[in-house]
Amino acid sequence: MKALIDGLLKFQSEAFPKRAELFKHLASTQSPATLFITCSDSRVVPELLTQQEPGELFVIRNAGNIVPSYGPEPGGVSATVEYAVAVLGVTDIVICGHSDCGAMTAIAQCKCMNHLPAVASWLRHAESARVINSARSHVSDTAKVGSMVRENVIAQLANIQTHPSVRLALEQGRLNLHGWVYDIETGTVDALDGATRRFVPLARHPHTYALQAQRNSDVA
Ligand code: ZN
């Protein structure tokens, strides 16, 4: 805990003064353009990997970067998605999986989770990805986990489209969806190309979308 408090004191003496004007502006308002949904994993830091400042990302993090499908009893993820889309008016949603994901490894390797009933229940929201991934052949356990990570991003992109606020924004052409997989060791990101359903290096294909809003005629 000492490291956290030391860090807070360093923030107050060094990082905060550099952004004093920004924080003054942010004191009573926020208008992030992006909802970033990723895993709780300590190695995935959305603001660091996208180099965004405070106020620029609205973030949901949980085990396995999961978005439960909309249902009769919406939970915290659903409420946060709804607020981001319907109130903040985000224009982009990124669902970002990552390499060496513990949640996806547990699913891919069919690990016994009897001692983790809440985790086991939560990961059922990735069941469609598990079924697809387990029906495929994989060259190695590592490849199977990597494939599970990608399939889960695709599954969660499908789940989020069951949310009424998301469906309405898509219908009105004001929302883009992105599916990313971040590699911890290299810092690279592969993005889902919705047209081909393949993941491509984002650095070489920066205009890759999972689902793109209807383009206006004046957009190149
Ligand atoms: Zn993870």
CSV table of C-alpha atoms and ligand atoms in Angstrom, one decimal:
chain,number,residue,atom,x,y,z
A,1,MET,CA,0.0,0.0,0.0
A,2,LYS,CA,2.9,2.3,0.6
A,3,ALA,CA,3.7,2.3,-3.1
A,4,LEU,CA,0.2,3.5,-3.9
A,5,ILE,CA,0.4,6.4,-1.4
A,6,ASP,CA,3.9,7.3,-2.6
A,7,GLY,CA,2.5,7.3,-6.1
A,8,LEU,CA,-0.4,9.5,-5.1
A,9,LEU,CA,1.9,12.0,-3.6
A,10,LYS,CA,4.1,12.0,-6.7
A,11,PHE,CA,0.9,12.5,-8.8
A,12,GLN,CA,0.0,15.5,-6.7
A,13,SER,CA,3.4,17.0,-6.9
A,14,GLU,CA,4.3,16.2,-10.5
A,15,ALA,CA,1.6,15.0,-12.8
A,16,PHE,CA,-1.3,17.1,-11.5
A,17,PRO,CA,0.4,20.5,-11.8
A,18,LYS,CA,1.2,19.8,-15.5
A,19,ARG,CA,-2.5,19.2,-16.1
A,20,ALA,CA,-3.9,21.8,-13.8
A,21,GLU,CA,-5.9,23.5,-16.5
A,22,LEU,CA,-7.2,20.2,-17.8
A,23,PHE,CA,-8.4,19.1,-14.4
A,24,LYS,CA,-10.0,22.5,-13.8
A,25,HIS,CA,-11.9,22.0,-17.0
A,26,LEU,CA,-12.8,18.4,-16.1
A,27,ALA,CA,-14.0,19.4,-12.6
A,28,SER,CA,-17.6,19.7,-13.7
A,29,THR,CA,-17.8,18.0,-17.1
A,30,GLN,CA,-16.7,15.1,-19.2
A,31,SER,CA,-17.2,14.3,-22.9
A,32,PRO,CA,-15.2,11.2,-23.7
A,33,ALA,CA,-15.6,10.0,-27.3
A,34,THR,CA,-14.8,6.4,-26.6
A,35,LEU,CA,-16.1,3.6,-24.4
A,36,PHE,CA,-13.2,1.3,-23.8
A,37,ILE,CA,-14.1,-2.2,-22.5
A,38,THR,CA,-11.2,-4.4,-21.5
A,39,CYS,CA,-10.1,-7.0,-18.9
A,40,SER,CA,-9.3,-6.2,-15.3
A,41,ASP,CA,-5.8,-7.7,-15.9
A,42,SER,CA,-3.2,-5.4,-14.3
A,43,ARG,CA,-1.0,-5.5,-17.4
A,44,VAL,CA,-3.6,-3.9,-19.6
A,45,VAL,CA,-3.7,-0.1,-19.1
A,46,PRO,CA,-6.1,1.5,-21.5
A,47,GLU,CA,-4.9,5.1,-21.1
A,48,LEU,CA,-1.3,4.0,-21.4
A,49,LEU,CA,-1.6,1.9,-24.5
A,50,THR,CA,-3.8,4.5,-26.3
A,51,GLN,CA,-1.9,7.5,-24.9
A,52,GLN,CA,-5.1,9.2,-23.8
A,53,GLU,CA,-5.4,11.9,-21.1
A,54,PRO,CA,-8.0,12.0,-18.3
A,55,GLY,CA,-11.5,12.7,-19.7
A,56,GLU,CA,-10.9,10.9,-23.0
A,57,LEU,CA,-11.8,7.3,-22.3
A,58,PHE,CA,-14.9,6.0,-20.5
A,59,VAL,CA,-13.8,2.6,-19.2
A,60,ILE,CA,-15.4,-0.7,-18.2
A,61,ARG,CA,-13.1,-3.4,-16.9
A,62,ASN,CA,-14.0,-6.9,-15.7
A,63,ALA,CA,-12.6,-10.4,-15.9
A,64,GLY,CA,-12.5,-11.4,-19.6
A,65,ASN,CA,-13.7,-8.0,-21.0
A,66,ILE,CA,-17.2,-9.4,-21.1
A,67,VAL,CA,-20.5,-7.6,-22.0
A,68,PRO,CA,-23.5,-9.7,-20.9
A,69,SER,CA,-26.3,-9.6,-23.5
A,70,TYR,CA,-29.1,-7.2,-22.6
A,71,GLY,CA,-31.7,-9.0,-20.4
A,72,PRO,CA,-34.6,-8.4,-18.1
A,73,GLU,CA,-32.3,-7.7,-15.1
A,74,PRO,CA,-29.5,-5.5,-16.5
A,75,GLY,CA,-26.4,-5.3,-14.4
A,76,GLY,CA,-23.6,-2.9,-13.9
A,77,VAL,CA,-22.0,-3.4,-17.4
A,78,SER,CA,-25.4,-2.8,-19.1
A,79,ALA,CA,-26.0,0.4,-17.1
A,80,THR,CA,-22.5,1.7,-17.9
A,81,VAL,CA,-22.9,0.9,-21.6
A,82,GLU,CA,-26.3,2.7,-21.6
A,83,TYR,CA,-24.9,5.8,-19.9
A,84,ALA,CA,-21.9,6.0,-22.2
A,85,VAL,CA,-24.0,5.7,-25.4
A,86,ALA,CA,-27.3,7.4,-24.4
A,87,VAL,CA,-26.0,10.2,-22.2
A,88,LEU,CA,-22.3,10.8,-23.0
A,89,GLY,CA,-22.9,10.0,-26.7
A,90,VAL,CA,-19.7,8.1,-27.3
A,91,THR,CA,-19.0,7.7,-31.0
A,92,ASP,CA,-16.8,4.6,-30.7
A,93,ILE,CA,-16.8,1.5,-28.5
A,94,VAL,CA,-13.6,-0.7,-28.3
A,95,ILE,CA,-13.8,-4.2,-26.9
A,96,CYS,CA,-10.2,-5.1,-26.1
A,97,GLY,CA,-9.0,-8.6,-25.3
A,98,HIS,CA,-5.4,-9.4,-24.5
A,99,SER,CA,-2.7,-12.1,-24.7
A,100,ASP,CA,-2.3,-14.5,-21.7
A,101,CYS,CA,-5.8,-13.7,-20.4
A,102,GLY,CA,-6.4,-15.8,-17.4
A,103,ALA,CA,-10.2,-15.9,-17.9
A,104,MET,CA,-9.9,-17.0,-21.6
A,105,THR,CA,-7.1,-19.5,-20.6
A,106,ALA,CA,-9.5,-21.1,-18.0
A,107,ILE,CA,-12.2,-21.4,-20.6
A,108,ALA,CA,-10.0,-22.7,-23.4
A,109,GLN,CA,-8.3,-25.3,-21.2
A,110,CYS,CA,-11.6,-26.3,-19.5
A,111,LYS,CA,-10.1,-25.7,-16.1
A,112,CYS,CA,-12.2,-26.8,-13.2
A,113,MET,CA,-13.8,-23.7,-11.6
A,114,ASN,CA,-15.9,-25.4,-8.9
A,115,HIS,CA,-14.0,-23.4,-6.3
A,116,LEU,CA,-14.8,-20.1,-8.2
A,117,PRO,CA,-18.5,-20.2,-8.7
A,118,ALA,CA,-18.9,-16.5,-9.4
A,119,VAL,CA,-16.1,-16.6,-12.1
A,120,ALA,CA,-17.6,-19.7,-13.6
A,121,SER,CA,-21.0,-18.1,-13.8
A,122,TRP,CA,-19.6,-14.8,-15.2
A,123,LEU,CA,-17.6,-16.6,-18.0
A,124,ARG,CA,-20.8,-18.3,-19.3
A,125,HIS,CA,-21.3,-14.9,-21.1
A,126,ALA,CA,-18.5,-16.2,-23.3
A,127,GLU,CA,-20.1,-19.5,-24.0
A,128,SER,CA,-20.7,-19.0,-27.7
A,129,ALA,CA,-17.0,-18.2,-28.1
A,130,ARG,CA,-16.1,-21.3,-26.2
A,131,VAL,CA,-18.3,-23.6,-28.3
A,132,ILE,CA,-16.9,-22.2,-31.5
A,133,ASN,CA,-13.3,-22.4,-30.3
A,134,SER,CA,-13.5,-25.9,-28.9
A,135,ALA,CA,-15.0,-27.2,-32.2
A,136,ARG,CA,-11.8,-26.1,-34.0
A,137,SER,CA,-8.5,-27.8,-34.1
A,138,HIS,CA,-5.5,-25.9,-32.8
A,139,VAL,CA,-1.8,-26.5,-33.3
A,140,SER,CA,-1.0,-25.9,-29.6
A,141,ASP,CA,-2.5,-25.0,-26.3
A,142,THR,CA,-1.1,-21.5,-26.7
A,143,ALA,CA,-2.8,-21.2,-30.1
A,144,LYS,CA,-6.0,-22.4,-28.6
A,145,VAL,CA,-5.9,-19.7,-26.0
A,146,GLY,CA,-5.1,-17.0,-28.6
A,147,SER,CA,-8.0,-18.1,-30.7
A,148,MET,CA,-10.3,-18.1,-27.6
A,149,VAL,CA,-9.2,-14.5,-26.9
A,150,ARG,CA,-10.2,-13.4,-30.4
A,151,GLU,CA,-13.4,-15.4,-30.5
A,152,ASN,CA,-14.4,-13.8,-27.2
A,153,VAL,CA,-14.0,-10.3,-28.6
A,154,ILE,CA,-16.2,-11.3,-31.5
A,155,ALA,CA,-18.8,-12.8,-29.1
A,156,GLN,CA,-18.8,-9.7,-26.9
A,157,LEU,CA,-19.2,-7.5,-29.9
A,158,ALA,CA,-22.3,-9.5,-30.7
A,159,ASN,CA,-23.5,-9.3,-27.1
A,160,ILE,CA,-23.2,-5.5,-27.0
A,161,GLN,CA,-25.4,-5.2,-30.0
A,162,THR,CA,-28.3,-6.6,-28.0
A,163,HIS,CA,-28.3,-3.5,-25.9
A,164,PRO,CA,-31.1,-1.1,-26.9
A,165,SER,CA,-29.0,2.1,-26.6
A,166,VAL,CA,-26.3,0.5,-28.8
A,167,ARG,CA,-28.8,-0.7,-31.4
A,168,LEU,CA,-30.4,2.7,-31.6
A,169,ALA,CA,-27.0,4.5,-32.0
A,170,LEU,CA,-26.1,2.0,-34.7
A,171,GLU,CA,-29.4,2.5,-36.4
A,172,GLN,CA,-28.8,6.3,-36.4
A,173,GLY,CA,-25.3,5.9,-37.8
A,174,ARG,CA,-23.6,7.6,-34.8
A,175,LEU,CA,-21.6,4.7,-33.4
A,176,ASN,CA,-18.6,2.6,-34.5
A,177,LEU,CA,-17.6,-0.7,-33.0
A,178,HIS,CA,-14.0,-2.0,-32.7
A,179,GLY,CA,-12.6,-5.4,-31.6
A,180,TRP,CA,-9.0,-5.4,-30.5
A,181,VAL,CA,-6.6,-7.9,-29.1
A,182,TYR,CA,-3.6,-6.4,-27.3
A,183,ASP,CA,-0.3,-8.3,-27.0
A,184,ILE,CA,1.4,-7.6,-23.7
A,185,GLU,CA,4.9,-8.6,-24.8
A,186,THR,CA,5.1,-6.6,-28.0
A,187,GLY,CA,2.6,-3.8,-27.4
A,188,THR,CA,0.9,-4.5,-30.7
A,189,VAL,CA,-2.8,-4.6,-31.3
A,190,ASP,CA,-4.7,-6.7,-33.8
A,191,ALA,CA,-8.1,-5.4,-34.8
A,192,LEU,CA,-11.1,-7.2,-36.1
A,193,ASP,CA,-12.0,-6.4,-39.7
A,194,GLY,CA,-15.8,-6.9,-39.6
A,195,ALA,CA,-15.9,-7.3,-43.4
A,196,THR,CA,-13.6,-10.4,-43.4
A,197,ARG,CA,-14.0,-11.4,-39.8
A,198,ARG,CA,-10.2,-11.6,-39.6
A,199,PHE,CA,-7.9,-9.8,-37.2
A,200,VAL,CA,-5.3,-7.6,-38.8
A,201,PRO,CA,-2.4,-5.5,-37.4
A,202,LEU,CA,-3.9,-2.2,-36.4
A,203,ALA,CA,-0.6,-0.4,-37.1
A,204,ARG,CA,-0.7,-1.4,-40.8
A,205,HIS,CA,-4.5,-1.1,-41.0
A,206,PRO,CA,-5.5,1.9,-38.9
A,207,HIS,CA,-8.9,2.2,-40.4
A,208,THR,CA,-10.1,-1.2,-39.4
A,209,TYR,CA,-13.6,-1.4,-37.9
A,210,ALA,CA,-15.6,-4.3,-36.6
A,211,LEU,CA,-18.7,-2.3,-37.5
A,212,GLN,CA,-18.6,1.2,-39.0
A,213,ALA,CA,-21.3,3.8,-38.7
A,214,GLN,CA,-23.0,4.7,-42.0
A,215,ARG,CA,-20.5,7.0,-43.6
A,216,ASN,CA,-21.5,10.5,-44.5
A,217,SER,CA,-20.9,11.5,-48.1
A,218,ASP,CA,-18.3,14.1,-47.1
A,219,VAL,CA,-16.2,11.6,-45.2
A,220,ALA,CA,-13.2,10.3,-47.1
B,1,ZN,ZN,-7.8,-11.0,-19.1
